[in-house]
JSON list of C-alpha atoms in Angstrom, two decimals:
[
{"chain": "Y", "resi": 1, "resn": "MET", "atom": "CA", "xyz": [-54.90, 10.70, 9.44]},
{"chain": "Y", "resi": 2, "resn": "SER", "atom": "CA", "xyz": [-52.37, 8.11, 9.02]},
{"chain": "Y", "resi": 3, "resn": "PRO", "atom": "CA", "xyz": [-48.60, 8.80, 7.76]},
{"chain": "Y", "resi": 4, "resn": "THR", "atom": "CA", "xyz": [-47.88, 7.94, 3.97]},
{"chain": "Y", "resi": 5, "resn": "PRO", "atom": "CA", "xyz": [-46.15, 4.72, 3.64]},
{"chain": "Y", "resi": 6, "resn": "ASN", "atom": "CA", "xyz": [-43.23, 7.36, 2.22]},
{"chain": "Y", "resi": 7, "resn": "ALA", "atom": "CA", "xyz": [-43.30, 9.51, 4.87]},
{"chain": "Y", "resi": 8, "resn": "VAL", "atom": "CA", "xyz": [-42.69, 6.46, 7.35]},
{"chain": "Y", "resi": 9, "resn": "ALA", "atom": "CA", "xyz": [-39.91, 4.61, 5.53]},
{"chain": "Y", "resi": 10, "resn": "THR", "atom": "CA", "xyz": [-38.10, 8.40, 5.89]},
{"chain": "Y", "resi": 11, "resn": "ALA", "atom": "CA", "xyz": [-38.72, 8.33, 9.45]},
{"chain": "Y", "resi": 12, "resn": "ALA", "atom": "CA", "xyz": [-37.25, 5.06, 9.80]},
{"chain": "Y", "resi": 13, "resn": "ARG", "atom": "CA", "xyz": [-34.47, 5.85, 7.66]},
{"chain": "Y", "resi": 14, "resn": "GLN", "atom": "CA", "xyz": [-33.85, 9.18, 10.07]},
{"chain": "Y", "resi": 15, "resn": "ARG", "atom": "CA", "xyz": [-33.72, 6.75, 12.92]},
{"chain": "Y", "resi": 16, "resn": "SER", "atom": "CA", "xyz": [-31.25, 4.16, 11.36]},
{"chain": "Y", "resi": 17, "resn": "PRO", "atom": "CA", "xyz": [-29.48, 3.47, 14.35]},
{"chain": "Y", "resi": 18, "resn": "LEU", "atom": "CA", "xyz": [-26.45, 2.24, 12.64]},
{"chain": "Y", "resi": 19, "resn": "PRO", "atom": "CA", "xyz": [-23.74, 2.90, 11.84]},
{"chain": "Y", "resi": 20, "resn": "ARG", "atom": "CA", "xyz": [-22.82, 4.51, 15.15]},
{"chain": "Y", "resi": 21, "resn": "ASP", "atom": "CA", "xyz": [-19.59, 6.86, 15.89]},
{"chain": "Y", "resi": 22, "resn": "PHE", "atom": "CA", "xyz": [-18.15, 7.97, 18.90]},
{"chain": "Y", "resi": 23, "resn": "GLU", "atom": "CA", "xyz": [-14.96, 10.41, 19.16]},
{"chain": "Y", "resi": 24, "resn": "VAL", "atom": "CA", "xyz": [-13.02, 11.72, 22.37]},
{"chain": "Y", "resi": 25, "resn": "ALA", "atom": "CA", "xyz": [-9.68, 13.26, 22.76]},
{"chain": "Y", "resi": 26, "resn": "ILE", "atom": "CA", "xyz": [-7.96, 11.91, 25.74]},
{"chain": "Y", "resi": 27, "resn": "ALA", "atom": "CA", "xyz": [-5.16, 14.02, 27.99]},
{"chain": "Y", "resi": 28, "resn": "PRO", "atom": "CA", "xyz": [-1.98, 11.78, 27.73]},
{"chain": "Y", "resi": 29, "resn": "ASP", "atom": "CA", "xyz": [-2.56, 10.74, 31.53]},
{"chain": "Y", "resi": 30, "resn": "ARG", "atom": "CA", "xyz": [-2.23, 6.98, 32.27]},
{"chain": "Y", "resi": 31, "resn": "SER", "atom": "CA", "xyz": [-4.83, 8.19, 35.20]},
{"chain": "Y", "resi": 32, "resn": "ARG", "atom": "CA", "xyz": [-7.38, 8.47, 32.84]},
{"chain": "Y", "resi": 33, "resn": "LEU", "atom": "CA", "xyz": [-7.62, 4.68, 31.52]},
{"chain": "Y", "resi": 34, "resn": "ALA", "atom": "CA", "xyz": [-10.60, 4.07, 34.06]},
{"chain": "Y", "resi": 35, "resn": "GLN", "atom": "CA", "xyz": [-12.41, 6.90, 33.14]},
{"chain": "Y", "resi": 36, "resn": "VAL", "atom": "CA", "xyz": [-11.60, 5.59, 29.39]},
{"chain": "Y", "resi": 37, "resn": "ARG", "atom": "CA", "xyz": [-13.01, 2.45, 30.19]},
{"chain": "Y", "resi": 38, "resn": "CYS", "atom": "CA", "xyz": [-16.04, 3.68, 31.36]},
{"chain": "Y", "resi": 39, "resn": "ILE", "atom": "CA", "xyz": [-17.07, 5.60, 28.44]},
{"chain": "Y", "resi": 40, "resn": "ALA", "atom": "CA", "xyz": [-16.28, 2.48, 26.33]},
{"chain": "Y", "resi": 41, "resn": "ALA", "atom": "CA", "xyz": [-18.50, 0.46, 28.19]},
{"chain": "Y", "resi": 42, "resn": "ALA", "atom": "CA", "xyz": [-21.31, 2.84, 28.24]},
{"chain": "Y", "resi": 43, "resn": "TYR", "atom": "CA", "xyz": [-21.26, 3.41, 24.17]},
{"chain": "Y", "resi": 44, "resn": "LEU", "atom": "CA", "xyz": [-20.79, -0.27, 23.85]},
{"chain": "Y", "resi": 45, "resn": "ARG", "atom": "CA", "xyz": [-24.03, -0.79, 25.92]},
{"chain": "Y", "resi": 46, "resn": "TYR", "atom": "CA", "xyz": [-25.60, 1.84, 24.32]},
{"chain": "Y", "resi": 47, "resn": "CYS", "atom": "CA", "xyz": [-25.16, -0.06, 20.88]},
{"chain": "Y", "resi": 48, "resn": "SER", "atom": "CA", "xyz": [-26.55, -3.19, 22.64]},
{"chain": "Y", "resi": 49, "resn": "VAL", "atom": "CA", "xyz": [-23.51, -5.15, 22.16]},
{"chain": "Y", "resi": 50, "resn": "PRO", "atom": "CA", "xyz": [-23.70, -8.54, 23.73]},
{"chain": "Y", "resi": 51, "resn": "GLU", "atom": "CA", "xyz": [-21.41, -8.16, 27.03]},
{"chain": "Y", "resi": 52, "resn": "SER", "atom": "CA", "xyz": [-18.75, -10.69, 26.28]},
{"chain": "Y", "resi": 53, "resn": "LEU", "atom": "CA", "xyz": [-17.77, -8.99, 23.17]},
{"chain": "Y", "resi": 54, "resn": "ALA", "atom": "CA", "xyz": [-18.05, -5.56, 25.16]},
{"chain": "Y", "resi": 55, "resn": "ASP", "atom": "CA", "xyz": [-15.41, -6.85, 27.50]},
{"chain": "Y", "resi": 56, "resn": "ASP", "atom": "CA", "xyz": [-13.15, -7.64, 24.91]},
{"chain": "Y", "resi": 57, "resn": "VAL", "atom": "CA", "xyz": [-13.51, -4.14, 23.09]},
{"chain": "Y", "resi": 58, "resn": "VAL", "atom": "CA", "xyz": [-13.02, -2.50, 26.43]},
{"chain": "Y", "resi": 59, "resn": "LEU", "atom": "CA", "xyz": [-9.91, -4.55, 27.28]},
{"chain": "Y", "resi": 60, "resn": "VAL", "atom": "CA", "xyz": [-8.74, -3.46, 23.74]},
{"chain": "Y", "resi": 61, "resn": "VAL", "atom": "CA", "xyz": [-9.62, -0.02, 24.31]},
{"chain": "Y", "resi": 62, "resn": "SER", "atom": "CA", "xyz": [-7.30, 0.08, 27.51]},
{"chain": "Y", "resi": 63, "resn": "GLU", "atom": "CA", "xyz": [-4.70, -1.22, 26.03]},
{"chain": "Y", "resi": 64, "resn": "LEU", "atom": "CA", "xyz": [-4.01, 0.91, 23.27]},
{"chain": "Y", "resi": 65, "resn": "VAL", "atom": "CA", "xyz": [-5.01, 3.93, 25.28]},
{"chain": "Y", "resi": 66, "resn": "ALA", "atom": "CA", "xyz": [-2.48, 3.00, 27.54]},
{"chain": "Y", "resi": 67, "resn": "ASN", "atom": "CA", "xyz": [-0.27, 2.35, 24.62]},
{"chain": "Y", "resi": 68, "resn": "ALA", "atom": "CA", "xyz": [-0.47, 5.72, 23.25]},
{"chain": "Y", "resi": 69, "resn": "VAL", "atom": "CA", "xyz": [-0.14, 7.48, 26.45]},
{"chain": "Y", "resi": 70, "resn": "GLU", "atom": "CA", "xyz": [2.99, 5.60, 27.11]},
{"chain": "Y", "resi": 71, "resn": "HIS", "atom": "CA", "xyz": [4.77, 5.44, 23.81]},
{"chain": "Y", "resi": 72, "resn": "GLY", "atom": "CA", "xyz": [3.14, 8.14, 22.33]},
{"chain": "Y", "resi": 73, "resn": "GLN", "atom": "CA", "xyz": [2.71, 12.03, 21.87]},
{"chain": "Y", "resi": 74, "resn": "GLY", "atom": "CA", "xyz": [0.22, 14.88, 22.64]},
{"chain": "Y", "resi": 75, "resn": "THR", "atom": "CA", "xyz": [-3.03, 14.22, 23.01]},
{"chain": "Y", "resi": 76, "resn": "VAL", "atom": "CA", "xyz": [-4.76, 10.82, 22.37]},
{"chain": "Y", "resi": 77, "resn": "GLY", "atom": "CA", "xyz": [-8.04, 10.31, 20.34]},
{"chain": "Y", "resi": 78, "resn": "LEU", "atom": "CA", "xyz": [-10.28, 7.36, 20.41]},
{"chain": "Y", "resi": 79, "resn": "ARG", "atom": "CA", "xyz": [-13.04, 6.84, 17.89]},
{"chain": "Y", "resi": 80, "resn": "LEU", "atom": "CA", "xyz": [-15.39, 3.80, 18.22]},
{"chain": "Y", "resi": 81, "resn": "ARG", "atom": "CA", "xyz": [-17.65, 2.78, 15.55]},
{"chain": "Y", "resi": 82, "resn": "HIS", "atom": "CA", "xyz": [-20.51, -0.04, 15.54]},
{"chain": "Y", "resi": 83, "resn": "THR", "atom": "CA", "xyz": [-22.14, -0.94, 12.32]},
{"chain": "Y", "resi": 84, "resn": "LEU", "atom": "CA", "xyz": [-24.44, -4.32, 11.72]},
{"chain": "Y", "resi": 85, "resn": "GLU", "atom": "CA", "xyz": [-20.85, -6.56, 10.75]},
{"chain": "Y", "resi": 86, "resn": "GLU", "atom": "CA", "xyz": [-18.54, -5.08, 13.21]},
{"chain": "Y", "resi": 87, "resn": "ALA", "atom": "CA", "xyz": [-17.38, -2.86, 16.07]},
{"chain": "Y", "resi": 88, "resn": "ARG", "atom": "CA", "xyz": [-14.15, -0.84, 15.77]},
{"chain": "Y", "resi": 89, "resn": "VAL", "atom": "CA", "xyz": [-11.72, 0.93, 17.77]},
{"chain": "Y", "resi": 90, "resn": "GLU", "atom": "CA", "xyz": [-9.28, 3.72, 16.64]},
{"chain": "Y", "resi": 91, "resn": "VAL", "atom": "CA", "xyz": [-6.67, 5.05, 18.76]},
{"chain": "Y", "resi": 92, "resn": "THR", "atom": "CA", "xyz": [-4.54, 7.91, 17.81]},
{"chain": "Y", "resi": 93, "resn": "ASP", "atom": "CA", "xyz": [-1.63, 9.73, 18.94]},
{"chain": "Y", "resi": 94, "resn": "GLY", "atom": "CA", "xyz": [0.87, 12.33, 17.51]},
{"chain": "Y", "resi": 95, "resn": "SER", "atom": "CA", "xyz": [4.00, 9.82, 16.98]},
{"chain": "Y", "resi": 96, "resn": "PRO", "atom": "CA", "xyz": [4.59, 8.51, 13.58]},
{"chain": "Y", "resi": 97, "resn": "ALA", "atom": "CA", "xyz": [6.73, 5.51, 15.45]},
{"chain": "Y", "resi": 98, "resn": "PRO", "atom": "CA", "xyz": [3.82, 2.62, 14.78]},
{"chain": "Y", "resi": 99, "resn": "ALA", "atom": "CA", "xyz": [2.84, 0.30, 17.45]},
{"chain": "Y", "resi": 100, "resn": "ARG", "atom": "CA", "xyz": [4.58, -3.28, 17.33]},
{"chain": "Y", "resi": 101, "resn": "LEU", "atom": "CA", "xyz": [3.57, -6.84, 18.47]},
{"chain": "Y", "resi": 102, "resn": "ARG", "atom": "CA", "xyz": [6.76, -7.90, 20.66]},
{"chain": "Y", "resi": 103, "resn": "ALA", "atom": "CA", "xyz": [7.66, -10.66, 22.72]},
{"chain": "Y", "resi": 104, "resn": "ALA", "atom": "CA", "xyz": [7.81, -9.99, 26.42]},
{"chain": "Y", "resi": 105, "resn": "SER", "atom": "CA", "xyz": [9.80, -12.10, 28.43]},
{"chain": "Y", "resi": 106, "resn": "PRO", "atom": "CA", "xyz": [8.07, -14.04, 31.81]},
{"chain": "Y", "resi": 107, "resn": "GLU", "atom": "CA", "xyz": [9.87, -11.10, 33.70]},
{"chain": "Y", "resi": 108, "resn": "ASP", "atom": "CA", "xyz": [8.92, -8.19, 31.92]},
{"chain": "Y", "resi": 109, "resn": "GLU", "atom": "CA", "xyz": [5.74, -6.33, 33.74]},
{"chain": "Y", "resi": 110, "resn": "HIS", "atom": "CA", "xyz": [4.79, -4.54, 30.34]},
{"chain": "Y", "resi": 111, "resn": "GLY", "atom": "CA", "xyz": [4.99, -5.62, 26.57]},
{"chain": "Y", "resi": 112, "resn": "ARG", "atom": "CA", "xyz": [1.53, -7.93, 26.07]},
{"chain": "Y", "resi": 113, "resn": "GLY", "atom": "CA", "xyz": [-1.06, -5.42, 25.08]},
{"chain": "Y", "resi": 114, "resn": "LEU", "atom": "CA", "xyz": [-0.66, -6.09, 21.94]},
{"chain": "Y", "resi": 115, "resn": "LEU", "atom": "CA", "xyz": [-0.52, -9.62, 22.11]},
{"chain": "Y", "resi": 116, "resn": "LEU", "atom": "CA", "xyz": [-3.78, -9.56, 24.11]},
{"chain": "Y", "resi": 117, "resn": "VAL", "atom": "CA", "xyz": [-5.31, -6.78, 20.81]},
{"chain": "Y", "resi": 118, "resn": "SER", "atom": "CA", "xyz": [-4.23, -9.99, 18.37]},
{"chain": "Y", "resi": 119, "resn": "VAL", "atom": "CA", "xyz": [-5.84, -12.52, 20.34]},
{"chain": "Y", "resi": 120, "resn": "LEU", "atom": "CA", "xyz": [-9.15, -10.98, 20.92]},
{"chain": "Y", "resi": 121, "resn": "ALA", "atom": "CA", "xyz": [-9.76, -8.62, 18.22]},
{"chain": "Y", "resi": 122, "resn": "SER", "atom": "CA", "xyz": [-10.80, -10.32, 14.70]},
{"chain": "Y", "resi": 123, "resn": "ALA", "atom": "CA", "xyz": [-8.11, -7.76, 12.91]},
{"chain": "Y", "resi": 124, "resn": "TRP", "atom": "CA", "xyz": [-5.80, -5.18, 14.13]},
{"chain": "Y", "resi": 125, "resn": "GLY", "atom": "CA", "xyz": [-3.14, -2.96, 12.44]},
{"chain": "Y", "resi": 126, "resn": "VAL", "atom": "CA", "xyz": [-1.39, 0.56, 12.22]},
{"chain": "Y", "resi": 127, "resn": "SER", "atom": "CA", "xyz": [-2.62, 3.20, 9.49]},
{"chain": "Y", "resi": 128, "resn": "ASP", "atom": "CA", "xyz": [0.51, 4.02, 7.09]},
{"chain": "Y", "resi": 129, "resn": "ASP", "atom": "CA", "xyz": [1.50, 7.01, 9.07]},
{"chain": "Y", "resi": 130, "resn": "GLY", "atom": "CA", "xyz": [1.58, 5.08, 12.48]},
{"chain": "Y", "resi": 131, "resn": "ARG", "atom": "CA", "xyz": [-0.49, 7.42, 13.98]},
{"chain": "Y", "resi": 132, "resn": "THR", "atom": "CA", "xyz": [-3.49, 5.36, 14.37]},
{"chain": "Y", "resi": 133, "resn": "THR", "atom": "CA", "xyz": [-3.60, 1.48, 16.12]},
{"chain": "Y", "resi": 134, "resn": "TRP", "atom": "CA", "xyz": [-6.87, -0.11, 15.15]},
{"chain": "Y", "resi": 135, "resn": "ALA", "atom": "CA", "xyz": [-8.68, -3.09, 16.20]},
{"chain": "Y", "resi": 136, "resn": "THR", "atom": "CA", "xyz": [-12.14, -4.74, 14.74]},
{"chain": "Y", "resi": 137, "resn": "PHE", "atom": "CA", "xyz": [-14.21, -6.88, 16.17]},
{"chain": "Y", "resi": 138, "resn": "ARG", "atom": "CA", "xyz": [-16.94, -9.23, 14.24]},
{"chain": "Y", "resi": 139, "resn": "VAL", "atom": "CA", "xyz": [-20.58, -8.51, 15.62]},
{"chain": "Y", "resi": 140, "resn": "ALA", "atom": "CA", "xyz": [-22.71, -11.48, 15.25]},
{"chain": "Y", "resi": 141, "resn": "ALA", "atom": "CA", "xyz": [-25.15, -11.45, 12.26]},
{"chain": "Y", "resi": 142, "resn": "GLY", "atom": "CA", "xyz": [-28.72, -10.00, 13.10]},
{"chain": "Y", "resi": 143, "resn": "ARG", "atom": "CA", "xyz": [-27.50, -8.33, 16.01]},
{"chain": "Y", "resi": 144, "resn": "PRO", "atom": "CA", "xyz": [-27.82, -4.46, 16.18]}
]
């Protein structure tokens, strides 16, 4: 006996792969950055995000988490979301001081992370309470 069309449609909706979210809490320790990059890369592979876009997203994850570890307070939260239209990165920490783009001099060893984020992401910003920095990336139409 074959399934009814309604049963097939219901099963397809239940298996719908999008949107996909992933969240993790990270100890505020720079030694965790490599692990965070690996986790983000694995999630993006799972979501079938094209490798060139995934590389950009992983770099932004690394920069935002590093900023939260360096300048934030307490545990760092990472949330990744993938939909048909975009990939979104959100990094949260306990500090109400918002992330700010700054100009780094050629001699500075740090201070270019948000510049990289602004170049690679379609958009980026900070929540009204200053605790979450986010970045979005356009996903090519028709790609899961």
